[in-house]
Amino acid sequence: MAKKLEVASLSEWGFFTLPRPCVIAGPCSAESEEQVMETAKQLKEFGINVFRAGIWKPRTHPGCFEGVGVDGLRWLQRVKRELGLKVCTEVASEKHVFECLKYGIDMVWIGARTSANPFLMQEIADALRDTDIPVLVKNPVNPDLDLWIGALERLNNAGVRKLGVIHRGFTAFDKMKYRNNPQWQLAIELRSRYPEMPFFCDPSHLAGCKEYIPELSQRAMDLGLDGLMVESHCNPSCALSDAKQQLTPAELKDLLYNRIKVRDNDTDNLSYKEGIVSLRAQIDVIDDNLLYALGTRMNVSRKIGKYKKDNNIAILQTSRWDSLLANAIEKGRTYGLPEEFVKAVFTAIHDASVNAQNEILSDKNGERS
């Protein structure tokens, strides 16, 4: 059972105005004072009021541009002072936190590599203790929901109540069109456990290429997430990091005002409420039937396991599994089911069946009976 977190609503942060989406925008990296100020000015012109920029950049290889450091915090101070925008940046250590507090940074976020490290998370949580600065936590690089929640718990235990999350996807080991695998089901699960948690999506890091940002932003809105953190640069072609995934301010304006549609979280429309209740009732019946069918199937799998044991037959029959999966994928197409979905469902069922049969095979009591 998920631990209850004491979290302030987004309205208490004093950062964002309705309607959704709440938007945090700015360059991947602060590169020069001119670049920071010009980007911030263009973003402010169409209503962006929370400006982001990376000051310290965690890079895979040494020798890459790793951020301008403390000098960039002075530039963010200027954005805050002259343009009236809230400013935020990424922190990955106690030292980063103290520097941000020293320079009056309004909000910080914690990156995917850092959120995966409990030692660093505790160090950052201790540095933020008894402060009132909002903190956003990106998902860890690997799809580990408990690790993500653990990072939130450490901050909350240190008294951080203005706490939110950013879904930026997970490291993709297989080739795919996006930079990171969205694995939306983990975001949905976290949202279900903590519905009060302010929830942002980072379509820039999900996409890795700006052409996919609109579809990923729309998916985030379809899921009812609160906002977007989008990378925007006044001249992306000259960016020192992640040039391909940054929008110009004009492109971001077009995205927000013309290309995505924000879904309401609820409505007072009586016709809708009656219709959705009826459809959900149908889903409940179907889910009950699915569970009954899965239970029945598992019982048959156990009988097969006993039959194999009595006849000294190995549990795993790869040719049978390959044929079963191919047949399921083909039948799934006739029902309009995507291949990856069918494969994921049947792989989970097959793994559970193999485990059940393995328990029977290793049952010493059964051998004596």
Short mmCIF file of C-alpha atoms in Angstrom, two decimals:
data_model
loop_
_atom_site.label_atom_id
_atom_site.label_comp_id
_atom_site.label_asym_id
_atom_site.label_seq_id
_atom_site.Cartn_x
_atom_site.Cartn_y
_atom_site.Cartn_z
CA MET A 1 0.00 0.00 0.00
CA ALA A 2 1.37 3.42 -0.99
CA LYS A 3 2.47 5.69 1.85
CA LYS A 4 0.36 8.81 2.21
CA LEU A 5 2.27 11.89 1.11
CA GLU A 6 1.50 15.37 2.42
CA VAL A 7 1.44 17.38 -0.79
CA ALA A 8 0.36 20.97 -1.43
CA SER A 9 -1.99 21.52 -4.36
CA LEU A 10 -0.58 23.24 -7.43
CA SER A 11 -2.75 26.29 -6.70
CA GLU A 12 -0.78 26.81 -3.45
CA TRP A 13 2.51 27.16 -5.33
CA GLY A 14 1.58 30.58 -6.72
CA PHE A 15 3.29 29.77 -10.01
CA PHE A 16 0.62 28.88 -12.52
CA THR A 17 -2.68 30.21 -13.73
CA LEU A 18 -5.55 28.18 -15.13
CA PRO A 19 -6.60 26.81 -17.50
CA ARG A 20 -4.35 23.82 -18.08
CA PRO A 21 -1.79 23.03 -19.19
CA CYS A 22 0.56 24.67 -16.71
CA VAL A 23 3.74 25.23 -18.72
CA ILE A 24 7.41 25.39 -17.77
CA ALA A 25 9.57 26.36 -20.75
CA GLY A 26 13.07 27.41 -21.62
CA PRO A 27 16.30 26.09 -23.12
CA CYS A 28 17.86 22.77 -22.32
CA SER A 29 20.95 24.68 -21.19
CA ALA A 30 21.73 28.24 -20.24
CA GLU A 31 24.49 28.99 -22.73
CA SER A 32 24.94 32.76 -22.58
CA GLU A 33 23.26 35.69 -20.91
CA GLU A 34 22.00 36.92 -24.29
CA GLN A 35 20.50 33.52 -25.18
CA VAL A 36 18.77 33.22 -21.80
CA MET A 37 17.29 36.74 -21.89
CA GLU A 38 16.16 36.56 -25.53
CA THR A 39 14.45 33.20 -25.05
CA ALA A 40 12.76 34.36 -21.84
CA LYS A 41 11.50 37.57 -23.51
CA GLN A 42 9.97 35.65 -26.42
CA LEU A 43 8.32 33.14 -24.08
CA LYS A 44 6.85 35.85 -21.86
CA GLU A 45 5.23 37.50 -24.89
CA PHE A 46 2.63 34.73 -25.16
CA GLY A 47 2.06 34.06 -21.48
CA ILE A 48 4.76 31.69 -20.23
CA ASN A 49 5.54 32.68 -16.65
CA VAL A 50 7.82 29.84 -15.46
CA PHE A 51 11.24 29.76 -17.13
CA ARG A 52 13.57 26.75 -17.03
CA ALA A 53 17.24 26.39 -17.98
CA GLY A 54 19.87 23.78 -17.18
CA ILE A 55 22.82 25.21 -15.26
CA TRP A 56 24.65 21.96 -14.47
CA LYS A 57 24.29 19.35 -17.20
CA PRO A 58 24.92 15.67 -16.39
CA ARG A 59 26.49 14.24 -19.55
CA THR A 60 27.37 10.67 -20.43
CA HIS A 61 30.87 11.46 -21.70
CA PRO A 62 33.43 13.93 -20.31
CA GLY A 63 34.38 16.72 -22.64
CA CYS A 64 30.78 17.48 -23.63
CA PHE A 65 29.19 20.79 -22.64
CA GLU A 66 28.33 20.32 -18.97
CA GLY A 67 26.70 23.67 -18.27
CA VAL A 68 27.92 27.12 -17.34
CA GLY A 69 27.59 26.62 -13.59
CA VAL A 70 26.95 29.41 -11.11
CA ASP A 71 27.23 32.16 -13.74
CA GLY A 72 23.95 30.88 -15.19
CA LEU A 73 22.20 31.42 -11.87
CA ARG A 74 22.98 35.14 -12.19
CA TRP A 75 21.33 35.13 -15.61
CA LEU A 76 18.25 33.48 -14.13
CA GLN A 77 18.25 36.15 -11.43
CA ARG A 78 18.10 38.75 -14.20
CA VAL A 79 15.18 36.96 -15.89
CA LYS A 80 13.35 36.99 -12.58
CA ARG A 81 14.19 40.62 -11.81
CA GLU A 82 13.62 42.21 -15.21
CA LEU A 83 10.88 40.03 -16.71
CA GLY A 84 9.05 38.93 -13.57
CA LEU A 85 9.19 35.24 -14.49
CA LYS A 86 9.59 32.41 -11.99
CA VAL A 87 12.85 30.56 -12.66
CA CYS A 88 13.90 26.97 -12.13
CA THR A 89 16.78 24.62 -12.81
CA GLU A 90 17.96 21.05 -12.21
CA VAL A 91 19.88 20.09 -9.07
CA ALA A 92 21.89 16.91 -8.58
CA SER A 93 23.71 17.51 -5.30
CA GLU A 94 23.64 19.31 -1.97
CA LYS A 95 25.97 21.98 -3.41
CA HIS A 96 23.54 22.68 -6.27
CA VAL A 97 20.68 23.13 -3.82
CA PHE A 98 22.61 25.59 -1.66
CA GLU A 99 23.66 27.64 -4.69
CA CYS A 100 20.04 27.79 -5.94
CA LEU A 101 18.80 28.92 -2.54
CA LYS A 102 21.57 31.53 -2.39
CA TYR A 103 20.55 33.00 -5.77
CA GLY A 104 16.81 32.96 -5.10
CA ILE A 105 15.83 30.27 -7.64
CA ASP A 106 12.07 29.74 -7.34
CA MET A 107 11.84 26.01 -8.06
CA VAL A 108 14.16 23.06 -8.72
CA TRP A 109 13.74 19.75 -10.43
CA ILE A 110 15.62 16.50 -9.97
CA GLY A 111 16.71 14.61 -13.07
CA ALA A 112 16.23 10.97 -14.03
CA ARG A 113 19.78 9.92 -13.18
CA THR A 114 19.63 11.54 -9.76
CA SER A 115 16.18 10.25 -8.80
CA ALA A 116 17.54 6.72 -9.35
CA ASN A 117 20.17 7.23 -6.62
CA PRO A 118 18.80 7.04 -3.04
CA PHE A 119 22.04 8.42 -1.58
CA LEU A 120 21.87 11.57 -3.69
CA MET A 121 18.13 11.88 -3.07
CA GLN A 122 18.69 11.83 0.69
CA GLU A 123 21.49 14.39 0.37
CA ILE A 124 19.22 16.70 -1.64
CA ALA A 125 16.28 16.13 0.73
CA ASP A 126 18.44 17.09 3.72
CA ALA A 127 19.62 20.24 1.92
CA LEU A 128 15.99 21.22 1.20
CA ARG A 129 14.79 20.57 4.75
CA ASP A 130 12.68 23.40 6.17
CA THR A 131 12.62 25.32 2.87
CA ASP A 132 9.45 26.27 1.01
CA ILE A 133 10.82 25.83 -2.51
CA PRO A 134 8.77 23.63 -4.87
CA VAL A 135 10.50 20.48 -6.13
CA LEU A 136 9.67 18.39 -9.20
CA VAL A 137 11.05 14.85 -9.48
CA LYS A 138 11.59 13.21 -12.85
CA ASN A 139 11.09 9.46 -13.14
CA PRO A 140 14.25 7.32 -12.77
CA VAL A 141 15.97 6.24 -15.99
CA ASN A 142 14.68 2.69 -15.52
CA PRO A 143 10.98 1.82 -15.13
CA ASP A 144 11.08 1.34 -11.36
CA LEU A 145 7.96 2.81 -9.75
CA ASP A 146 9.12 2.10 -6.18
CA LEU A 147 12.37 3.97 -6.81
CA TRP A 148 10.38 6.98 -8.06
CA ILE A 149 8.08 6.85 -5.04
CA GLY A 150 11.05 6.43 -2.70
CA ALA A 151 12.56 9.67 -4.01
CA LEU A 152 9.28 11.46 -3.30
CA GLU A 153 9.09 9.97 0.19
CA ARG A 154 12.59 11.18 1.08
CA LEU A 155 11.72 14.74 0.08
CA ASN A 156 8.35 14.61 1.84
CA ASN A 157 9.98 13.26 5.01
CA ALA A 158 12.26 16.32 4.92
CA GLY A 159 9.21 18.59 4.95
CA VAL A 160 8.93 19.32 1.22
CA ARG A 161 5.20 19.75 0.61
CA LYS A 162 5.30 21.64 -2.69
CA LEU A 163 6.17 18.44 -4.43
CA GLY A 164 5.39 17.20 -7.94
CA VAL A 165 6.57 14.79 -10.60
CA ILE A 166 7.68 14.91 -14.23
CA HIS A 167 7.20 11.97 -16.58
CA ARG A 168 10.08 12.00 -19.09
CA GLY A 169 10.09 8.36 -20.15
CA PHE A 170 12.51 5.51 -19.55
CA THR A 171 15.72 4.37 -21.20
CA ALA A 172 14.83 2.51 -24.38
CA PHE A 173 16.94 -0.58 -25.05
CA ASP A 174 15.14 -1.42 -28.28
CA LYS A 175 15.12 0.90 -31.26
CA MET A 176 12.01 3.05 -31.33
CA LYS A 177 10.96 6.36 -32.80
CA TYR A 178 11.11 8.19 -29.46
CA ARG A 179 14.27 8.97 -27.51
CA ASN A 180 12.78 7.42 -24.37
CA ASN A 181 10.10 4.79 -23.92
CA PRO A 182 6.95 6.50 -22.58
CA GLN A 183 5.61 3.43 -20.74
CA TRP A 184 2.54 5.48 -19.91
CA GLN A 185 1.23 2.70 -17.67
CA LEU A 186 3.76 3.66 -14.97
CA ALA A 187 2.69 7.29 -15.10
CA ILE A 188 -0.94 6.16 -14.87
CA GLU A 189 -0.13 3.94 -11.88
CA LEU A 190 1.64 6.78 -10.05
CA ARG A 191 -1.24 9.13 -10.84
CA SER A 192 -3.69 6.56 -9.47
CA ARG A 193 -1.75 6.18 -6.21
CA TYR A 194 -1.28 9.93 -5.69
CA PRO A 195 -4.11 11.75 -7.49
CA GLU A 196 -3.34 14.93 -5.54
CA MET A 197 0.28 15.05 -6.78
CA PRO A 198 1.00 17.82 -9.34
CA PHE A 199 1.94 15.92 -12.48
CA PHE A 200 3.91 17.24 -15.47
CA CYS A 201 5.08 15.63 -18.68
CA ASP A 202 8.39 16.37 -20.40
CA PRO A 203 7.60 15.71 -24.08
CA SER A 204 11.01 17.05 -25.14
CA HIS A 205 12.98 14.26 -23.47
CA LEU A 206 10.33 11.71 -24.36
CA ALA A 207 10.54 12.65 -28.01
CA GLY A 208 14.21 13.41 -28.61
CA CYS A 209 13.06 15.09 -31.81
CA LYS A 210 10.71 18.05 -32.00
CA GLU A 211 8.40 16.47 -34.60
CA TYR A 212 7.04 14.06 -31.97
CA ILE A 213 6.46 16.67 -29.25
CA PRO A 214 2.85 17.49 -30.30
CA GLU A 215 1.61 13.88 -30.17
CA LEU A 216 3.27 13.23 -26.81
CA SER A 217 1.94 16.49 -25.38
CA GLN A 218 -1.54 15.53 -26.53
CA ARG A 219 -1.27 12.14 -24.88
CA ALA A 220 -0.32 13.85 -21.62
CA MET A 221 -3.38 16.08 -21.87
CA ASP A 222 -5.60 13.08 -22.75
CA LEU A 223 -4.43 11.45 -19.51
CA GLY A 224 -5.37 14.57 -17.53
CA LEU A 225 -1.85 15.57 -16.48
CA ASP A 226 -1.47 19.06 -15.06
CA GLY A 227 1.20 20.51 -17.26
CA LEU A 228 4.17 20.33 -19.59
CA MET A 229 7.87 21.05 -19.23
CA VAL A 230 9.01 21.87 -22.77
CA GLU A 231 12.47 22.82 -23.97
CA SER A 232 12.46 26.05 -25.99
CA HIS A 233 15.46 27.90 -27.41
CA CYS A 234 15.60 31.18 -29.33
CA ASN A 235 17.87 29.51 -31.91
CA PRO A 236 17.78 25.69 -31.52
CA SER A 237 20.11 25.04 -34.46
CA CYS A 238 22.94 26.61 -32.43
CA ALA A 239 22.09 24.89 -29.12
CA LEU A 240 24.99 23.31 -27.24
CA SER A 241 22.85 20.41 -26.02
CA ASP A 242 19.76 18.55 -27.29
CA ALA A 243 19.33 20.80 -30.32
CA LYS A 244 16.93 18.42 -32.11
CA GLN A 245 14.33 18.36 -29.35
CA GLN A 246 14.02 22.10 -28.69
CA LEU A 247 11.23 24.25 -30.09
CA THR A 248 11.53 27.93 -30.89
CA PRO A 249 9.21 30.10 -28.76
CA ALA A 250 7.04 30.61 -31.87
CA GLU A 251 6.75 26.83 -32.36
CA LEU A 252 5.86 26.38 -28.70
CA LYS A 253 3.14 29.04 -28.99
CA ASP A 254 1.69 27.21 -32.00
CA LEU A 255 1.79 23.92 -30.06
CA LEU A 256 -0.06 25.33 -27.07
CA TYR A 257 -2.64 27.43 -28.89
CA ASN A 258 -3.29 25.46 -32.08
CA ARG A 259 -2.02 21.90 -31.99
CA ILE A 260 -3.11 20.32 -28.70
CA LYS A 261 -6.51 20.06 -27.11
CA VAL A 262 -6.84 20.06 -23.34
CA ARG A 263 -9.31 17.55 -21.91
CA ASP A 264 -11.47 18.45 -18.91
CA ASN A 265 -11.00 16.31 -15.82
CA ASP A 266 -14.76 16.29 -15.19
CA THR A 267 -18.02 17.88 -16.25
CA ASP A 268 -21.48 18.65 -14.85
CA ASN A 269 -23.08 17.41 -18.08
CA LEU A 270 -25.74 14.91 -16.90
CA SER A 271 -25.89 13.09 -20.24
CA TYR A 272 -22.13 12.48 -20.13
CA LYS A 273 -22.26 11.24 -16.53
CA GLU A 274 -25.08 8.79 -17.29
CA GLY A 275 -23.29 7.55 -20.40
CA ILE A 276 -19.92 7.08 -18.73
CA VAL A 277 -21.49 5.21 -15.80
CA SER A 278 -23.17 2.80 -18.24
CA LEU A 279 -19.96 2.21 -20.19
CA ARG A 280 -17.92 1.69 -17.01
CA ALA A 281 -20.48 -0.84 -15.82
CA GLN A 282 -19.90 -2.75 -19.05
CA ILE A 283 -16.14 -2.59 -18.46
CA ASP A 284 -16.63 -3.99 -14.92
CA VAL A 285 -18.56 -6.97 -16.29
CA ILE A 286 -15.92 -7.61 -18.95
CA ASP A 287 -13.14 -7.37 -16.36
CA ASP A 288 -14.94 -9.93 -14.16
CA ASN A 289 -15.19 -12.25 -17.17
CA LEU A 290 -11.50 -11.73 -17.93
CA LEU A 291 -10.51 -12.64 -14.38
CA TYR A 292 -12.73 -15.74 -14.45
CA ALA A 293 -11.22 -16.79 -17.79
CA LEU A 294 -7.66 -16.20 -16.52
CA GLY A 295 -8.37 -18.19 -13.36
CA THR A 296 -9.81 -21.04 -15.41
CA ARG A 297 -6.82 -20.96 -17.74
CA MET A 298 -4.38 -21.06 -14.82
CA ASN A 299 -6.13 -24.11 -13.37
CA VAL A 300 -5.72 -25.89 -16.71
CA SER A 301 -2.03 -24.85 -16.76
CA ARG A 302 -1.56 -26.46 -13.35
CA LYS A 303 -3.16 -29.67 -14.63
CA ILE A 304 -0.77 -29.59 -17.59
CA GLY A 305 2.12 -29.12 -15.15
CA LYS A 306 1.02 -32.19 -13.18
CA TYR A 307 0.67 -34.16 -16.41
CA LYS A 308 4.19 -33.16 -17.51
CA LYS A 309 5.61 -34.06 -14.12
CA ASP A 310 4.02 -37.51 -14.15
CA ASN A 311 5.48 -38.13 -17.60
CA ASN A 312 8.91 -36.55 -16.93
CA ILE A 313 8.42 -33.81 -19.56
CA ALA A 314 10.17 -30.41 -19.46
CA ILE A 315 7.94 -27.47 -18.63
CA LEU A 316 9.04 -25.09 -21.39
CA GLN A 317 7.98 -26.12 -24.89
CA THR A 318 9.31 -23.31 -27.07
CA SER A 319 7.74 -24.48 -30.32
CA ARG A 320 4.32 -24.60 -28.65
CA TRP A 321 4.81 -21.09 -27.20
CA ASP A 322 5.97 -19.63 -30.50
CA SER A 323 2.95 -21.09 -32.27
CA LEU A 324 0.54 -19.92 -29.53
CA LEU A 325 1.89 -16.36 -29.60
CA ALA A 326 1.84 -16.09 -33.39
CA ASN A 327 -1.74 -17.35 -33.43
CA ALA A 328 -2.77 -14.90 -30.70
CA ILE A 329 -1.21 -11.97 -32.56
CA GLU A 330 -2.99 -12.96 -35.78
CA LYS A 331 -6.36 -13.34 -34.04
CA GLY A 332 -5.77 -10.10 -32.17
CA ARG A 333 -5.53 -8.22 -35.45
CA THR A 334 -9.07 -9.31 -36.35
CA TYR A 335 -10.24 -7.64 -33.11
CA GLY A 336 -8.28 -4.47 -33.74
CA LEU A 337 -5.67 -5.21 -31.08
CA PRO A 338 -2.10 -3.93 -31.60
CA GLU A 339 0.59 -6.60 -31.86
CA GLU A 340 2.65 -5.19 -28.98
CA PHE A 341 -0.39 -5.23 -26.69
CA VAL A 342 -1.24 -8.86 -27.51
CA LYS A 343 2.39 -9.86 -27.12
CA ALA A 344 2.68 -8.15 -23.71
CA VAL A 345 -0.55 -9.71 -22.39
CA PHE A 346 0.18 -13.25 -23.58
CA THR A 347 3.81 -13.07 -22.44
CA ALA A 348 2.63 -12.17 -18.93
CA ILE A 349 0.10 -15.04 -18.99
CA HIS A 350 2.72 -17.47 -20.30
CA ASP A 351 5.26 -16.45 -17.64
CA ALA A 352 2.67 -16.96 -14.89
CA SER A 353 1.76 -20.38 -16.32
CA VAL A 354 5.41 -21.46 -16.46
CA ASN A 355 5.90 -20.35 -12.84
CA ALA A 356 2.81 -22.28 -11.73
CA GLN A 357 4.00 -25.43 -13.52
CA ASN A 358 7.50 -25.01 -12.08
CA GLU A 359 6.02 -24.95 -8.56
CA ILE A 360 4.29 -28.28 -9.29
CA LEU A 361 7.48 -29.80 -10.69
CA SER A 362 9.47 -28.78 -7.61
CA ASP A 363 6.80 -29.89 -5.11
CA LYS A 364 8.52 -32.60 -3.07
CA ASN A 365 5.34 -33.39 -1.15
CA GLY A 366 3.59 -34.05 -4.44
CA GLU A 367 6.28 -36.55 -5.38
CA ARG A 368 5.70 -38.52 -2.17
CA SER A 369 1.94 -38.50 -2.45
#
